[in-house]
CSV table of C-alpha atoms and ligand atoms in Angstrom, one decimal:
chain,number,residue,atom,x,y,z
A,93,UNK,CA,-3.3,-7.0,38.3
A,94,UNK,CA,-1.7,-3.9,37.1
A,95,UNK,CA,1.4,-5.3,35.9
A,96,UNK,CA,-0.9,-8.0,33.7
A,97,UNK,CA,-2.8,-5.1,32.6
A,98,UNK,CA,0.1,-3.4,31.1
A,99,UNK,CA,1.8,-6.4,29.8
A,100,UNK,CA,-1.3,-7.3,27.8
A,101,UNK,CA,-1.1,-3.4,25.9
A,102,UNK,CA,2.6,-3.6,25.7
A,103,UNK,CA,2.2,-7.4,23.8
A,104,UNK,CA,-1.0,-5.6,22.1
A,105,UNK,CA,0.8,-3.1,20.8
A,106,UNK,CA,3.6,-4.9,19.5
A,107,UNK,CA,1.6,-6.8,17.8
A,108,UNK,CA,-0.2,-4.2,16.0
A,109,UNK,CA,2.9,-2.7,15.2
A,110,UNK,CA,1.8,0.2,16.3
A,111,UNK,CA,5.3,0.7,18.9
A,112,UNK,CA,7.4,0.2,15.7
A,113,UNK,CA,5.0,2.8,13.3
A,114,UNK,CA,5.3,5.2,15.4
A,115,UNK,CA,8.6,5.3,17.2
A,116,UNK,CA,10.8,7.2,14.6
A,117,UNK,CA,9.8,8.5,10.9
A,118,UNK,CA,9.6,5.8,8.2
A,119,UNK,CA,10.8,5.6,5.1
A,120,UNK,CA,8.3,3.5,3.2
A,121,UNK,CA,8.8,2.3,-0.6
A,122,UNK,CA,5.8,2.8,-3.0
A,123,UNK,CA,5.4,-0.3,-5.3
A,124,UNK,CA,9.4,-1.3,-4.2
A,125,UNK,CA,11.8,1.0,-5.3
A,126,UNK,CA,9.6,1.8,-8.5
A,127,UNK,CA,11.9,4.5,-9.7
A,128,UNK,CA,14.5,1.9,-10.8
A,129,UNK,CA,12.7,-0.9,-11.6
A,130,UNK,CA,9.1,-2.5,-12.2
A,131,UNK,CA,6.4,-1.6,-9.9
A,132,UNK,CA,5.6,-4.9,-7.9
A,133,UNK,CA,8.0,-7.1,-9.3
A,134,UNK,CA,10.2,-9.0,-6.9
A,135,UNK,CA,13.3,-6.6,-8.5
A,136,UNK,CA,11.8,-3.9,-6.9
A,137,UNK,CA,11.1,-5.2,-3.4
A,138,UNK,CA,14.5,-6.1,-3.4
A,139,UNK,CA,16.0,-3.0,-4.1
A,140,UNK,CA,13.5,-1.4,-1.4
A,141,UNK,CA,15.5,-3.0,0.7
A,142,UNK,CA,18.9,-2.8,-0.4
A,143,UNK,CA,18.0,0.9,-0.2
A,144,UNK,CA,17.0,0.9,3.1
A,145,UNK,CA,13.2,1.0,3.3
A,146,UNK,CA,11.7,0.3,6.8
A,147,UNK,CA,8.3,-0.7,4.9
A,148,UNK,CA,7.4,-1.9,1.3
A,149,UNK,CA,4.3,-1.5,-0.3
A,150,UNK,CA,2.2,-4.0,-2.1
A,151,UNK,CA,-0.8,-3.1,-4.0
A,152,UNK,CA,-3.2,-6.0,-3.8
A,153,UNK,CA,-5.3,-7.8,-6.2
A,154,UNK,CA,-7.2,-11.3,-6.5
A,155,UNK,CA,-7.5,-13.9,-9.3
A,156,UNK,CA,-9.7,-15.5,-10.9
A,157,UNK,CA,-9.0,-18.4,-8.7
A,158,UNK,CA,-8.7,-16.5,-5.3
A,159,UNK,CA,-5.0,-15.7,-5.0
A,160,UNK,CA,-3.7,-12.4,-3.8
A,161,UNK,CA,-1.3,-11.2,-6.3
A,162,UNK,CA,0.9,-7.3,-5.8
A,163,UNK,CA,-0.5,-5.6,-8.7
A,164,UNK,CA,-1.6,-1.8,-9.0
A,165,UNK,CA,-3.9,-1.6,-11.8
A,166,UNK,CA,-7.3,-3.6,-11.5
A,167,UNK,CA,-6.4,-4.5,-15.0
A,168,UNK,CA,-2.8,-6.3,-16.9
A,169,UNK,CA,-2.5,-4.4,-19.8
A,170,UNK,CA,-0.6,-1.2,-18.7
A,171,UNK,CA,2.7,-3.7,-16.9
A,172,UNK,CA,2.2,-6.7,-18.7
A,173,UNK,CA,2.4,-8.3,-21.8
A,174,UNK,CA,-1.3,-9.5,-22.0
A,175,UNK,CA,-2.4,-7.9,-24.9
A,176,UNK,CA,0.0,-10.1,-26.6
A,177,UNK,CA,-0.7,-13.0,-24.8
A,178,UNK,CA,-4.1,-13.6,-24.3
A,179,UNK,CA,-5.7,-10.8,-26.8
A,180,UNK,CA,-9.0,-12.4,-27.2
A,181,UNK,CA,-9.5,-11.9,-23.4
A,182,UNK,CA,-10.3,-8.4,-22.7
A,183,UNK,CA,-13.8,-7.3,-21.6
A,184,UNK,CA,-15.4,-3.8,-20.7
A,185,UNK,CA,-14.1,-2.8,-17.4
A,186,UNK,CA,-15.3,0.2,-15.3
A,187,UNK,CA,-12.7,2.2,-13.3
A,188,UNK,CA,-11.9,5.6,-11.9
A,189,UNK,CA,-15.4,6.7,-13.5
A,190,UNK,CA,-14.1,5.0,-17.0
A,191,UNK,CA,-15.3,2.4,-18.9
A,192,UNK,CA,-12.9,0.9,-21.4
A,193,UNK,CA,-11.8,-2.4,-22.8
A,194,UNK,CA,-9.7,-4.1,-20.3
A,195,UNK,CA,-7.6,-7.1,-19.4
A,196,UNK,CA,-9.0,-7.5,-15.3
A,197,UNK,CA,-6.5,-9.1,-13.5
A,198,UNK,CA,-9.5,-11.1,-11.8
A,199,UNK,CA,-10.6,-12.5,-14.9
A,200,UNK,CA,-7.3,-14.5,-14.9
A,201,UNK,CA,-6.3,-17.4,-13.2
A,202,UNK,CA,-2.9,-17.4,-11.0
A,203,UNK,CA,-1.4,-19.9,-13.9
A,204,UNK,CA,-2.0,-17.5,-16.7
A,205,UNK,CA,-0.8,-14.5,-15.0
A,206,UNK,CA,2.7,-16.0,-13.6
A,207,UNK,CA,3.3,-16.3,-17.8
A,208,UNK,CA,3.0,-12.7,-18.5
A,209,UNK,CA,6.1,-10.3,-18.5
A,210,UNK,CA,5.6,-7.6,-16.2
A,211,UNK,CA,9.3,-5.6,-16.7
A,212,UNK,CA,9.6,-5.3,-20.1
A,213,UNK,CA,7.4,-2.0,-20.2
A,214,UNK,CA,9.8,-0.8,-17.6
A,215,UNK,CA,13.3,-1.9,-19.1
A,216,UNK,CA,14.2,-4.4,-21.2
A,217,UNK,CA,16.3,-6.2,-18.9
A,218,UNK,CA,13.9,-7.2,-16.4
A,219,UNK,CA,12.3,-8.9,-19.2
A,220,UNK,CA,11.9,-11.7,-16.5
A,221,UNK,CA,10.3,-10.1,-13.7
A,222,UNK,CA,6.8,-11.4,-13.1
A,223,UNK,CA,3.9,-10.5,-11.3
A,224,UNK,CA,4.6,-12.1,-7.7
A,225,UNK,CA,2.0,-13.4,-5.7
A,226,UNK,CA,1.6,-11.6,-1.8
A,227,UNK,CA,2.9,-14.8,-0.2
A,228,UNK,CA,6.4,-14.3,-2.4
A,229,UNK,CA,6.6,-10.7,-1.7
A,230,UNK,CA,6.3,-12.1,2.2
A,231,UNK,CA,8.7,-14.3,1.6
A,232,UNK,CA,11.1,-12.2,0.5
A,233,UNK,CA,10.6,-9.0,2.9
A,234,UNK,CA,10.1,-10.4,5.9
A,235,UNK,CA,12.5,-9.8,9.1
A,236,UNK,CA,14.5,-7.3,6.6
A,237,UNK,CA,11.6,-4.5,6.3
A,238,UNK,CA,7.6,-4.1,7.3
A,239,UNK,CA,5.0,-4.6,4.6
A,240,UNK,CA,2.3,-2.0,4.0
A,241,UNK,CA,-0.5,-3.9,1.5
A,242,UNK,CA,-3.5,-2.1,0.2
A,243,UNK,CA,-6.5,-3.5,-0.5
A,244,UNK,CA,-6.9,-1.7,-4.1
A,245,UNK,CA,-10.1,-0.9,-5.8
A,246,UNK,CA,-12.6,-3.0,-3.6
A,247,UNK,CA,-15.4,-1.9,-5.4
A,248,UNK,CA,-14.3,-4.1,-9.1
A,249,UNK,CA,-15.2,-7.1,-6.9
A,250,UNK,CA,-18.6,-6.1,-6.0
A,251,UNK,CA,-20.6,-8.8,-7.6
A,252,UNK,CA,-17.6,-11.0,-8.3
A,253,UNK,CA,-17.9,-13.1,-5.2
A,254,UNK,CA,-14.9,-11.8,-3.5
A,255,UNK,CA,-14.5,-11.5,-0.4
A,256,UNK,CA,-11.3,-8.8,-0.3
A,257,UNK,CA,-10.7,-8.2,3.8
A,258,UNK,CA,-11.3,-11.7,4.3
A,259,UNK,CA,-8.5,-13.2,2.1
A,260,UNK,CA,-6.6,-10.4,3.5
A,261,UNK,CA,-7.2,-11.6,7.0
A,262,UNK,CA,-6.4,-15.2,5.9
A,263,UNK,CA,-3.2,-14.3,4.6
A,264,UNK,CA,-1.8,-12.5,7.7
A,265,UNK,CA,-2.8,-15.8,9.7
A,266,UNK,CA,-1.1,-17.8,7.5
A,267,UNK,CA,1.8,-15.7,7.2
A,268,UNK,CA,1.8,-15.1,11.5
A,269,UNK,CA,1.8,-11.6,10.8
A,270,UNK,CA,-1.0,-10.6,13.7
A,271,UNK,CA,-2.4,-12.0,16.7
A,272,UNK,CA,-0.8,-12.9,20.0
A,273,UNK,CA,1.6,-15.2,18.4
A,274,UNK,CA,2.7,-12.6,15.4
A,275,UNK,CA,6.7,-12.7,13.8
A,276,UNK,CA,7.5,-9.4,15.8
A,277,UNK,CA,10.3,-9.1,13.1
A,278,UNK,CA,7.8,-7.6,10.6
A,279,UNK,CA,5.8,-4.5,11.2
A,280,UNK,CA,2.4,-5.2,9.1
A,281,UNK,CA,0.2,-2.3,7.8
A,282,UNK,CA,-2.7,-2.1,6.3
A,283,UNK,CA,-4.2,0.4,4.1
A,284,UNK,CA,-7.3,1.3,1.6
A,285,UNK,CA,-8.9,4.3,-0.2
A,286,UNK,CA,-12.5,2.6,1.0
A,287,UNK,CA,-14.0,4.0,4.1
A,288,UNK,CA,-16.2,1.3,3.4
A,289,UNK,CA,-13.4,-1.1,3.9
A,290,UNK,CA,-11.7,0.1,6.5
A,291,UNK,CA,-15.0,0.1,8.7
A,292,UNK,CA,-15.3,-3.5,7.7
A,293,UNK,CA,-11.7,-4.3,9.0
A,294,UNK,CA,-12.5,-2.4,12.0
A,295,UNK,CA,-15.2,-4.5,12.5
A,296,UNK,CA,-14.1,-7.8,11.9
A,297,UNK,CA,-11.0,-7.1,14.5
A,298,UNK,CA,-8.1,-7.5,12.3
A,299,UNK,CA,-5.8,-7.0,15.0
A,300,UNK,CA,-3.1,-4.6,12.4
A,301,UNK,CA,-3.4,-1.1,11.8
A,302,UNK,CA,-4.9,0.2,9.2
A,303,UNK,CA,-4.4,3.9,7.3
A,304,UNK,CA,-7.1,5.2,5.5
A,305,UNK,CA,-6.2,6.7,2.3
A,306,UNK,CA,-7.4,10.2,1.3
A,307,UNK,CA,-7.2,11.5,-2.2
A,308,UNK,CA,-8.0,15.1,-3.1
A,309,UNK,CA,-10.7,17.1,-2.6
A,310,UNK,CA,-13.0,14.9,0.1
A,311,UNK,CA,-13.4,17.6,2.8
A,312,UNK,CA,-10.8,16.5,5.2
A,313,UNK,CA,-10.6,20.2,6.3
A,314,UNK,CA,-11.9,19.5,9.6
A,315,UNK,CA,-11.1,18.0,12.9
A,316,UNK,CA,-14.0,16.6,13.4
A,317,UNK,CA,-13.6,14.7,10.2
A,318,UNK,CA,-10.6,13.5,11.3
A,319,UNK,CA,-12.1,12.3,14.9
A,320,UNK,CA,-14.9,10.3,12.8
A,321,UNK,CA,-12.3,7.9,12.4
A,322,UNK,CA,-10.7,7.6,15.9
A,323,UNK,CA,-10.7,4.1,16.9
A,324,UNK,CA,-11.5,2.5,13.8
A,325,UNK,CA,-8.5,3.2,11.6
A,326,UNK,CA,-4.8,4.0,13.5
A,327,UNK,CA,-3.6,6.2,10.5
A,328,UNK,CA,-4.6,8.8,7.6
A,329,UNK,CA,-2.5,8.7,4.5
A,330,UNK,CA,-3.3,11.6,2.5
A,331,UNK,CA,-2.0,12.9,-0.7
A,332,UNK,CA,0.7,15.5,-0.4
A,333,UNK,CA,-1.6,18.2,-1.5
A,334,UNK,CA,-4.0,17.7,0.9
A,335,UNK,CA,-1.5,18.5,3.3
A,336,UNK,CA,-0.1,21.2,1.4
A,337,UNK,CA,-3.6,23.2,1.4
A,338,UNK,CA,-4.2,22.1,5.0
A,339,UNK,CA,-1.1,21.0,7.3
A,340,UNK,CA,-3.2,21.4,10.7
A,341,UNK,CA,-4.0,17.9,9.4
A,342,UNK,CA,-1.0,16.9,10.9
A,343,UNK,CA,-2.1,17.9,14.1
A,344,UNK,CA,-5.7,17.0,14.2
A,345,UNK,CA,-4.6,13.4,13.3
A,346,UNK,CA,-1.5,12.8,16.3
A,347,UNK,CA,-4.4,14.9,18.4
A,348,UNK,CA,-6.8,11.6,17.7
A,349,UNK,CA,-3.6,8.7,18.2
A,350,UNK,CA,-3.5,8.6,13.9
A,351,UNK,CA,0.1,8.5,12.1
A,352,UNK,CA,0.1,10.4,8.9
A,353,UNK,CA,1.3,9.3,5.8
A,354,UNK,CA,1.3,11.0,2.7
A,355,UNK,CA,1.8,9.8,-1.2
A,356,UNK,CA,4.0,10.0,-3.4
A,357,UNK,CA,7.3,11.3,-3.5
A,358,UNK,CA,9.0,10.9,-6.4
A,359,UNK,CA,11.7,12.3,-8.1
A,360,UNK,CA,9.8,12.3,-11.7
A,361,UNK,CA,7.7,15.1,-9.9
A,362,UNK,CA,8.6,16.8,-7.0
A,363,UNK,CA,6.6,20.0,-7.5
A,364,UNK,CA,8.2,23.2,-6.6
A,365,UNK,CA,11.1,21.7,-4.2
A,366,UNK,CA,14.3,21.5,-5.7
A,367,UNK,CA,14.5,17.5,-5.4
A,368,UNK,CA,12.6,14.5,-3.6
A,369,UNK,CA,14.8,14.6,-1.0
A,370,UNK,CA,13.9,18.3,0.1
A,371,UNK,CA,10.4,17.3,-0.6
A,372,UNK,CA,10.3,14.5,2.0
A,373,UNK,CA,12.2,16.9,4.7
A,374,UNK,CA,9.7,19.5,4.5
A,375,UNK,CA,6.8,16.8,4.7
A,376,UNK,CA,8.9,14.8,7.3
A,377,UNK,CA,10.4,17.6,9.6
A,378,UNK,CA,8.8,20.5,9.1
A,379,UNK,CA,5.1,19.2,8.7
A,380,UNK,CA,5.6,16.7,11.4
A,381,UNK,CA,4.4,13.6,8.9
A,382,UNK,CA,5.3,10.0,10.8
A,383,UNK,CA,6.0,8.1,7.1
A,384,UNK,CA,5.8,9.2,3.3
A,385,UNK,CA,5.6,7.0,0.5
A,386,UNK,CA,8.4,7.1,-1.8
A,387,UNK,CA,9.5,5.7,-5.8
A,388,UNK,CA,12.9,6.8,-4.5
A,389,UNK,CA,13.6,4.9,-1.0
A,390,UNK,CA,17.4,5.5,-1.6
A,391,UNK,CA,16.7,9.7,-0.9
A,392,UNK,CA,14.8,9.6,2.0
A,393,UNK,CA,15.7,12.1,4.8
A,394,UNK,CA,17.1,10.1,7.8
A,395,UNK,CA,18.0,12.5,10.8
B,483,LIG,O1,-1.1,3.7,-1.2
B,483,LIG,C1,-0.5,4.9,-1.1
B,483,LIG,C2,-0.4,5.4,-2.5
B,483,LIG,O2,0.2,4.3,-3.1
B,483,LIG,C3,-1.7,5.6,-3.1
B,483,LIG,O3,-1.7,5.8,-4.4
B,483,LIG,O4,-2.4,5.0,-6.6
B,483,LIG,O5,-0.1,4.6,-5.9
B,483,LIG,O6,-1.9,3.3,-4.8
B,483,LIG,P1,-1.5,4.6,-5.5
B,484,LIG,CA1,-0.9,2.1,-3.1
């Protein structure tokens, strides 16, 4: 009875990824290796790889007609060619406590996206590069590196009759990337900057972990803060400077079974260390971080 009893948590586990996220530190690429080429664009992922990124992140969005696409932005404008395209689309979209004139990705259908150009802003010569849908970037990561999707600004669907963690959910089963009969090859993990979210994941049992994101200045200063999440998200990933103004945050979180993982490290901006690289070792070895998110997956720290 024993031995079935551990066997069950040892198959849980793996499944949850949770063996491979938290055996060693992990390099994870933010938006593919978006220092060298277009955020979310297949060219990226790819080089996130090449460069030897244990996880890639997608930032996740839904269109018109209900497909999950890897886009940052809620809206097309700032990585695509839309104005040019379809100029008479735009509408007034709210965002980060803005309202402005806006192309929203969800007020496009997959077909219409798939014709924009979404590396030109980068570099001309990825002129090419498109915005790929989640099943592509699946395609193309899986068995050679984990994938770590957010579920980005939740709240520009309210009202839009989209239902985010479900589609979510739906994917992973289509993709066999949870559940007893999950591709082991591919560590899956979730993530989102909505508690509201990540209670509603918790609740519907979807079987990966899931990091709550933390942006500055929401009072994580605590530990029992950080224990009002135990059980219902397996991660924190704060940004860098809430870590800097309070690394017992390290602590609290291993204290309550969470992995920490702080954004973003990048060698545009690396504050006061002398390059990304010494950045990510301080965070990584000295702060006791389990994972950072990185533009520049080819300078991570590996010990
Ligand atoms: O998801 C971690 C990090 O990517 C959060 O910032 O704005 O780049 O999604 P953002
Ligand atoms: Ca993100």
């Amino acid at each position: 009875m024993i031995c079935r009893l551990l066997l069950v948590v040892v198959i849980m586990a793996s499944s949850l990824g949770l063996a491979d996220a938290q055996s060693s530190k992990h390099n994870v690429a933010h938006r593919g290796a978006s220092a060298y080429a277009p955020e979310h664009t297949l060219a990226a992922y790819r080089l996130a790889i090449e460069q030897g990124a244990d996880f890639v992140e997608q930032d996740l969005a839904v269109t018109k007609d209900g497909v999950l696409i890897c886009l940052h932005d809620p809206t097309l404008e700032r990585t695509t060619n839309v104005e040019q395209l379809f100029p008479e689309r735009s509408t007034m979209v709210s965002w980060e406590g803005k309202t402005t004139r806006s192309w929203l990705a969800n007020d496009f259908t997959l077909a219409e996206i798939k014709r924009l150009d979404a590396g030109s802003w980068f570099d001309p010569k990825f002129a090419q590069e498109k915005i790929p849908t989640f099943d592509e970037a699946v395609a193309l990561i899986r068995g050679r590196a984990g994938i770590f999707p957010e579920l980005k600004t939740p709240e520009v669907y309210k009202g839009r009759d989209v239902d985010f963690e479900t589609l979510v959910a739906a994917a992973l089963d289509k993709h066999q990337l949870r559940g007893l009969g999950a591709d082991r090859s591919t560590a899956i993990i979730l993530q989102t900057f909505s508690e509201e979210s990540a209670r509603k994941l918790s609740a519907m049992k979807i079987g990966v972990p899931v990091v709550l994101l933390l942006s500055t200045g929401k009072g994580w200063d605590t530990a029992a803060r950080v224990n009002e999440w135990k059980g219902i998200v397996q991660g924190l990933g704060p940004n860098k400077s809430v870590l800097l103004d309070n690394p017992r945050l390290v602590e609290w979180a291993h204290a309550a079974g969470m992995t920490v993982t702080p954004y973003t490290f990048r060698s545009a901006n690396s504050g006061t260390f002398p390059s990304v690289r010494a950045e990510m070792e301080h965070f990584l070895y000295t702060l006791g971080v389990d994972a950072v998110f990185t533009d520049n997956p080819d300078q991570f720290p590996r010990r």
